[in-house]
């Protein structure tokens, strides 16, 4: 089957490469463990979505690349079907995400409340200290929540680990709930990469469709006039 010379091969390869980068980012954010067990517990569903969509996009890029290189009609149709499916899933999930981010914030706040309100519980201390150290924050909504003792020192996890006495001069200023909100917003941005990649895949389809139409048009109406058969 003759190649469609009107399709810009360079453009197609670069769009597929961009989609591959997006899929790698999604796989990393969906598979790498979070620094704190609290966030890991609160955002487990979001991470699972990112991992699955990242793997799907990666496989889609492989199918698209092979179909372009081999000129396989069957693989090309498979690529078209999978791309349209991806675009539909990404669109539906984008609508769901409008409410899901608020739900994730609520889940995170409830978990943080549970751990910080029971800080004296030995089972909770390790989780809270790890969260504060990793996120470089102090207290749930105010650093003074973590002040202990008559000398007005903060718990050690509220300061850089080399500091001997955790006082107001060296304590982390930002509360932990604010830090958790920033992390969730960042995670949503990573999820948006899946939607962007789906749009890029659709743009590849548009280019393929336009190239095919031009090719067929020039077969029927060549520059020297229509083909006349006896």
PDB file of N, CA and C in Angstrom, residues 168-226:
ATOM      1  N   UNK A 168      10.810  28.762  68.421  1.00  0.00           N
ATOM      2  CA  UNK A 168      10.040  29.546  67.449  1.00  0.00           C
ATOM      3  C   UNK A 168      10.922  30.130  66.346  1.00  0.00           C
ATOM      4  N   UNK A 169      12.212  30.284  66.602  1.00  0.00           N
ATOM      5  CA  UNK A 169      13.106  30.882  65.603  1.00  0.00           C
ATOM      6  C   UNK A 169      13.414  29.924  64.451  1.00  0.00           C
ATOM      7  N   UNK A 170      13.386  28.640  64.723  1.00  0.00           N
ATOM      8  CA  UNK A 170      13.796  27.669  63.701  1.00  0.00           C
ATOM      9  C   UNK A 170      12.675  26.703  63.303  1.00  0.00           C
ATOM     10  N   UNK A 171      11.502  26.866  63.866  1.00  0.00           N
ATOM     11  CA  UNK A 171      10.404  25.939  63.590  1.00  0.00           C
ATOM     12  C   UNK A 171       9.873  26.145  62.169  1.00  0.00           C
ATOM     13  N   UNK A 172       9.344  25.080  61.573  1.00  0.00           N
ATOM     14  CA  UNK A 172       8.677  25.214  60.271  1.00  0.00           C
ATOM     15  C   UNK A 172       7.422  26.061  60.459  1.00  0.00           C
ATOM     16  N   UNK A 173       7.274  27.084  59.636  1.00  0.00           N
ATOM     17  CA  UNK A 173       6.182  28.041  59.822  1.00  0.00           C
ATOM     18  C   UNK A 173       4.854  27.568  59.242  1.00  0.00           C
ATOM     19  N   UNK A 174       4.895  26.825  58.142  1.00  0.00           N
ATOM     20  CA  UNK A 174       3.653  26.485  57.448  1.00  0.00           C
ATOM     21  C   UNK A 174       2.957  25.303  58.111  1.00  0.00           C
ATOM     22  N   UNK A 175       1.646  25.400  58.350  1.00  0.00           N
ATOM     23  CA  UNK A 175       0.907  24.265  58.914  1.00  0.00           C
ATOM     24  C   UNK A 175       0.786  23.122  57.913  1.00  0.00           C
ATOM     25  N   UNK A 176       0.556  21.934  58.433  1.00  0.00           N
ATOM     26  CA  UNK A 176       0.595  20.730  57.593  1.00  0.00           C
ATOM     27  C   UNK A 176      -0.601  20.618  56.655  1.00  0.00           C
ATOM     28  N   UNK A 177      -1.746  21.154  57.037  1.00  0.00           N
ATOM     29  CA  UNK A 177      -2.899  21.054  56.146  1.00  0.00           C
ATOM     30  C   UNK A 177      -2.656  21.854  54.869  1.00  0.00           C
ATOM     31  N   UNK A 178      -2.025  23.014  54.996  1.00  0.00           N
ATOM     32  CA  UNK A 178      -1.696  23.808  53.811  1.00  0.00           C
ATOM     33  C   UNK A 178      -0.725  23.078  52.899  1.00  0.00           C
ATOM     34  N   UNK A 179       0.252  22.398  53.494  1.00  0.00           N
ATOM     35  CA  UNK A 179       1.207  21.627  52.688  1.00  0.00           C
ATOM     36  C   UNK A 179       0.497  20.478  51.973  1.00  0.00           C
ATOM     37  N   UNK A 180      -0.418  19.816  52.662  1.00  0.00           N
ATOM     38  CA  UNK A 180      -1.154  18.711  52.047  1.00  0.00           C
ATOM     39  C   UNK A 180      -1.981  19.200  50.863  1.00  0.00           C
ATOM     40  N   UNK A 181      -2.564  20.386  50.973  1.00  0.00           N
ATOM     41  CA  UNK A 181      -3.345  20.956  49.866  1.00  0.00           C
ATOM     42  C   UNK A 181      -2.465  21.170  48.644  1.00  0.00           C
ATOM     43  N   UNK A 182      -1.237  21.670  48.861  1.00  0.00           N
ATOM     44  CA  UNK A 182      -0.315  21.891  47.738  1.00  0.00           C
ATOM     45  C   UNK A 182       0.010  20.570  47.044  1.00  0.00           C
ATOM     46  N   UNK A 183       0.239  19.527  47.825  1.00  0.00           N
ATOM     47  CA  UNK A 183       0.570  18.220  47.251  1.00  0.00           C
ATOM     48  C   UNK A 183      -0.592  17.690  46.419  1.00  0.00           C
ATOM     49  N   UNK A 184      -1.811  17.845  46.915  1.00  0.00           N
ATOM     50  CA  UNK A 184      -2.984  17.357  46.184  1.00  0.00           C
ATOM     51  C   UNK A 184      -3.162  18.124  44.880  1.00  0.00           C
ATOM     52  N   UNK A 185      -2.951  19.440  44.914  1.00  0.00           N
ATOM     53  CA  UNK A 185      -3.047  20.232  43.682  1.00  0.00           C
ATOM     54  C   UNK A 185      -2.007  19.760  42.666  1.00  0.00           C
ATOM     55  N   UNK A 186      -0.802  19.470  43.146  1.00  0.00           N
ATOM     56  CA  UNK A 186       0.246  18.976  42.255  1.00  0.00           C
ATOM     57  C   UNK A 186      -0.152  17.636  41.646  1.00  0.00           C
ATOM     58  N   UNK A 187      -0.752  16.786  42.448  1.00  0.00           N
ATOM     59  CA  UNK A 187      -1.188  15.481  41.956  1.00  0.00           C
ATOM     60  C   UNK A 187      -2.266  15.629  40.892  1.00  0.00           C
ATOM     61  N   UNK A 188      -3.180  16.573  41.074  1.00  0.00           N
ATOM     62  CA  UNK A 188      -4.218  16.800  40.076  1.00  0.00           C
ATOM     63  C   UNK A 188      -3.615  17.301  38.767  1.00  0.00           C
ATOM     64  N   UNK A 189      -2.558  18.117  38.865  1.00  0.00           N
ATOM     65  CA  UNK A 189      -1.886  18.593  37.654  1.00  0.00           C
ATOM     66  C   UNK A 189      -1.268  17.423  36.897  1.00  0.00           C
ATOM     67  N   UNK A 190      -0.692  16.474  37.638  1.00  0.00           N
ATOM     68  CA  UNK A 190      -0.128  15.291  36.983  1.00  0.00           C
ATOM     69  C   UNK A 190      -1.227  14.483  36.302  1.00  0.00           C
ATOM     70  N   UNK A 191      -2.385  14.390  36.955  1.00  0.00           N
ATOM     71  CA  UNK A 191      -3.497  13.666  36.342  1.00  0.00           C
ATOM     72  C   UNK A 191      -3.953  14.354  35.064  1.00  0.00           C
ATOM     73  N   UNK A 192      -3.848  15.691  35.039  1.00  0.00           N
ATOM     74  CA  UNK A 192      -4.250  16.432  33.836  1.00  0.00           C
ATOM     75  C   UNK A 192      -3.372  16.075  32.643  1.00  0.00           C
ATOM     76  N   UNK A 193      -2.150  15.583  32.914  1.00  0.00           N
ATOM     77  CA  UNK A 193      -1.282  15.157  31.814  1.00  0.00           C
ATOM     78  C   UNK A 193      -1.932  14.039  31.002  1.00  0.00           C
ATOM     79  N   UNK A 194      -2.683  13.175  31.691  1.00  0.00           N
ATOM     80  CA  UNK A 194      -3.383  12.116  30.968  1.00  0.00           C
ATOM     81  C   UNK A 194      -4.388  12.673  29.985  1.00  0.00           C
ATOM     82  N   UNK A 195      -5.097  13.725  30.401  1.00  0.00           N
ATOM     83  CA  UNK A 195      -6.080  14.355  29.527  1.00  0.00           C
ATOM     84  C   UNK A 195      -5.379  15.060  28.371  1.00  0.00           C
ATOM     85  N   UNK A 196      -4.266  15.740  28.670  1.00  0.00           N
ATOM     86  CA  UNK A 196      -3.507  16.415  27.613  1.00  0.00           C
ATOM     87  C   UNK A 196      -3.000  15.398  26.603  1.00  0.00           C
ATOM     88  N   UNK A 197      -2.492  14.280  27.116  1.00  0.00           N
ATOM     89  CA  UNK A 197      -1.978  13.252  26.216  1.00  0.00           C
ATOM     90  C   UNK A 197      -3.086  12.692  25.335  1.00  0.00           C
ATOM     91  N   UNK A 198      -4.290  12.527  25.912  1.00  0.00           N
ATOM     92  CA  UNK A 198      -5.416  12.079  25.101  1.00  0.00           C
ATOM     93  C   UNK A 198      -5.726  13.053  23.981  1.00  0.00           C
ATOM     94  N   UNK A 199      -5.623  14.351  24.279  1.00  0.00           N
ATOM     95  CA  UNK A 199      -5.855  15.367  23.247  1.00  0.00           C
ATOM     96  C   UNK A 199      -4.787  15.299  22.165  1.00  0.00           C
ATOM     97  N   UNK A 200      -3.547  15.041  22.584  1.00  0.00           N
ATOM     98  CA  UNK A 200      -2.463  14.920  21.604  1.00  0.00           C
ATOM     99  C   UNK A 200      -2.715  13.730  20.688  1.00  0.00           C
ATOM    100  N   UNK A 201      -3.158  12.627  21.282  1.00  0.00           N
ATOM    101  CA  UNK A 201      -3.458  11.453  20.463  1.00  0.00           C
ATOM    102  C   UNK A 201      -4.562  11.756  19.455  1.00  0.00           C
ATOM    103  N   UNK A 202      -5.554  12.528  19.870  1.00  0.00           N
ATOM    104  CA  UNK A 202      -6.619  12.910  18.944  1.00  0.00           C
ATOM    105  C   UNK A 202      -6.082  13.780  17.816  1.00  0.00           C
ATOM    106  N   UNK A 203      -5.126  14.651  18.140  1.00  0.00           N
ATOM    107  CA  UNK A 203      -4.541  15.487  17.085  1.00  0.00           C
ATOM    108  C   UNK A 203      -3.816  14.625  16.054  1.00  0.00           C
ATOM    109  N   UNK A 204      -3.204  13.523  16.517  1.00  0.00           N
ATOM    110  CA  UNK A 204      -2.575  12.592  15.579  1.00  0.00           C
ATOM    111  C   UNK A 204      -3.622  11.998  14.647  1.00  0.00           C
ATOM    112  N   UNK A 205      -4.773  11.644  15.208  1.00  0.00           N
ATOM    113  CA  UNK A 205      -5.849  11.109  14.379  1.00  0.00           C
ATOM    114  C   UNK A 205      -6.316  12.119  13.340  1.00  0.00           C
ATOM    115  N   UNK A 206      -6.419  13.383  13.746  1.00  0.00           N
ATOM    116  CA  UNK A 206      -6.853  14.425  12.809  1.00  0.00           C
ATOM    117  C   UNK A 206      -5.870  14.538  11.655  1.00  0.00           C
ATOM    118  N   UNK A 207      -4.574  14.534  11.983  1.00  0.00           N
ATOM    119  CA  UNK A 207      -3.554  14.629  10.935  1.00  0.00           C
ATOM    120  C   UNK A 207      -3.638  13.433  10.000  1.00  0.00           C
ATOM    121  N   UNK A 208      -3.809  12.237  10.581  1.00  0.00           N
ATOM    122  CA  UNK A 208      -3.946  11.043   9.745  1.00  0.00           C
ATOM    123  C   UNK A 208      -5.168  11.139   8.832  1.00  0.00           C
ATOM    124  N   UNK A 209      -6.280  11.598   9.392  1.00  0.00           N
ATOM    125  CA  UNK A 209      -7.496  11.705   8.593  1.00  0.00           C
ATOM    126  C   UNK A 209      -7.368  12.710   7.468  1.00  0.00           C
ATOM    127  N   UNK A 210      -6.792  13.876   7.762  1.00  0.00           N
ATOM    128  CA  UNK A 210      -6.608  14.901   6.731  1.00  0.00           C
ATOM    129  C   UNK A 210      -5.656  14.405   5.651  1.00  0.00           C
ATOM    130  N   UNK A 211      -4.567  13.735   6.085  1.00  0.00           N
ATOM    131  CA  UNK A 211      -3.615  13.212   5.103  1.00  0.00           C
ATOM    132  C   UNK A 211      -4.254  12.185   4.194  1.00  0.00           C
ATOM    133  N   UNK A 212      -5.085  11.304   4.774  1.00  0.00           N
ATOM    134  CA  UNK A 212      -5.744  10.284   3.962  1.00  0.00           C
ATOM    135  C   UNK A 212      -6.725  10.907   2.975  1.00  0.00           C
ATOM    136  N   UNK A 213      -7.471  11.916   3.429  1.00  0.00           N
ATOM    137  CA  UNK A 213      -8.422  12.582   2.529  1.00  0.00           C
ATOM    138  C   UNK A 213      -7.708  13.273   1.369  1.00  0.00           C
ATOM    139  N   UNK A 214      -6.583  13.910   1.677  1.00  0.00           N
ATOM    140  CA  UNK A 214      -5.819  14.566   0.610  1.00  0.00           C
ATOM    141  C   UNK A 214      -5.299  13.542  -0.386  1.00  0.00           C
ATOM    142  N   UNK A 215      -4.829  12.429   0.150  1.00  0.00           N
ATOM    143  CA  UNK A 215      -4.288  11.386  -0.727  1.00  0.00           C
ATOM    144  C   UNK A 215      -5.371  10.861  -1.671  1.00  0.00           C
ATOM    145  N   UNK A 216      -6.551  10.566  -1.107  1.00  0.00           N
ATOM    146  CA  UNK A 216      -7.655  10.065  -1.938  1.00  0.00           C
ATOM    147  C   UNK A 216      -8.102  11.115  -2.944  1.00  0.00           C
ATOM    148  N   UNK A 217      -8.149  12.371  -2.506  1.00  0.00           N
ATOM    149  CA  UNK A 217      -8.576  13.449  -3.406  1.00  0.00           C
ATOM    150  C   UNK A 217      -7.638  13.566  -4.599  1.00  0.00           C
ATOM    151  N   UNK A 218      -6.323  13.466  -4.340  1.00  0.00           N
ATOM    152  CA  UNK A 218      -5.360  13.597  -5.435  1.00  0.00           C
ATOM    153  C   UNK A 218      -5.352  12.365  -6.338  1.00  0.00           C
ATOM    154  N   UNK A 219      -5.792  11.223  -5.816  1.00  0.00           N
ATOM    155  CA  UNK A 219      -5.934  10.062  -6.691  1.00  0.00           C
ATOM    156  C   UNK A 219      -7.096  10.247  -7.666  1.00  0.00           C
ATOM    157  N   UNK A 220      -8.194  10.817  -7.157  1.00  0.00           N
ATOM    158  CA  UNK A 220      -9.378  11.008  -8.000  1.00  0.00           C
ATOM    159  C   UNK A 220      -9.221  12.206  -8.929  1.00  0.00           C
ATOM    160  N   UNK A 221      -8.638  13.275  -8.364  1.00  0.00           N
ATOM    161  CA  UNK A 221      -8.463  14.501  -9.149  1.00  0.00           C
ATOM    162  C   UNK A 221      -6.980  14.866  -9.199  1.00  0.00           C
ATOM    163  N   UNK A 222      -6.196  14.164  -9.999  1.00  0.00           N
ATOM    164  CA  UNK A 222      -4.765  14.466 -10.091  1.00  0.00           C
ATOM    165  C   UNK A 222      -4.553  15.839 -10.713  1.00  0.00           C
ATOM    166  N   UNK A 223      -3.373  16.449 -10.481  1.00  0.00           N
ATOM    167  CA  UNK A 223      -3.095  17.788 -11.014  1.00  0.00           C
ATOM    168  C   UNK A 223      -3.259  17.883 -12.523  1.00  0.00           C
ATOM    169  N   UNK A 224      -2.968  16.813 -13.262  1.00  0.00           N
ATOM    170  CA  UNK A 224      -3.076  16.857 -14.722  1.00  0.00           C
ATOM    171  C   UNK A 224      -4.477  16.596 -15.236  1.00  0.00           C
ATOM    172  N   UNK A 225      -5.458  16.458 -14.324  1.00  0.00           N
ATOM    173  CA  UNK A 225      -6.817  16.165 -14.755  1.00  0.00           C
ATOM    174  C   UNK A 225      -7.260  14.822 -14.222  1.00  0.00           C
ATOM    175  N   UNK A 226      -8.550  14.514 -14.253  1.00  0.00           N
ATOM    176  CA  UNK A 226      -9.060  13.251 -13.703  1.00  0.00           C
ATOM    177  C   UNK A 226      -8.564  12.050 -14.487  1.00  0.00           C
TER     178      UNK A 226
END
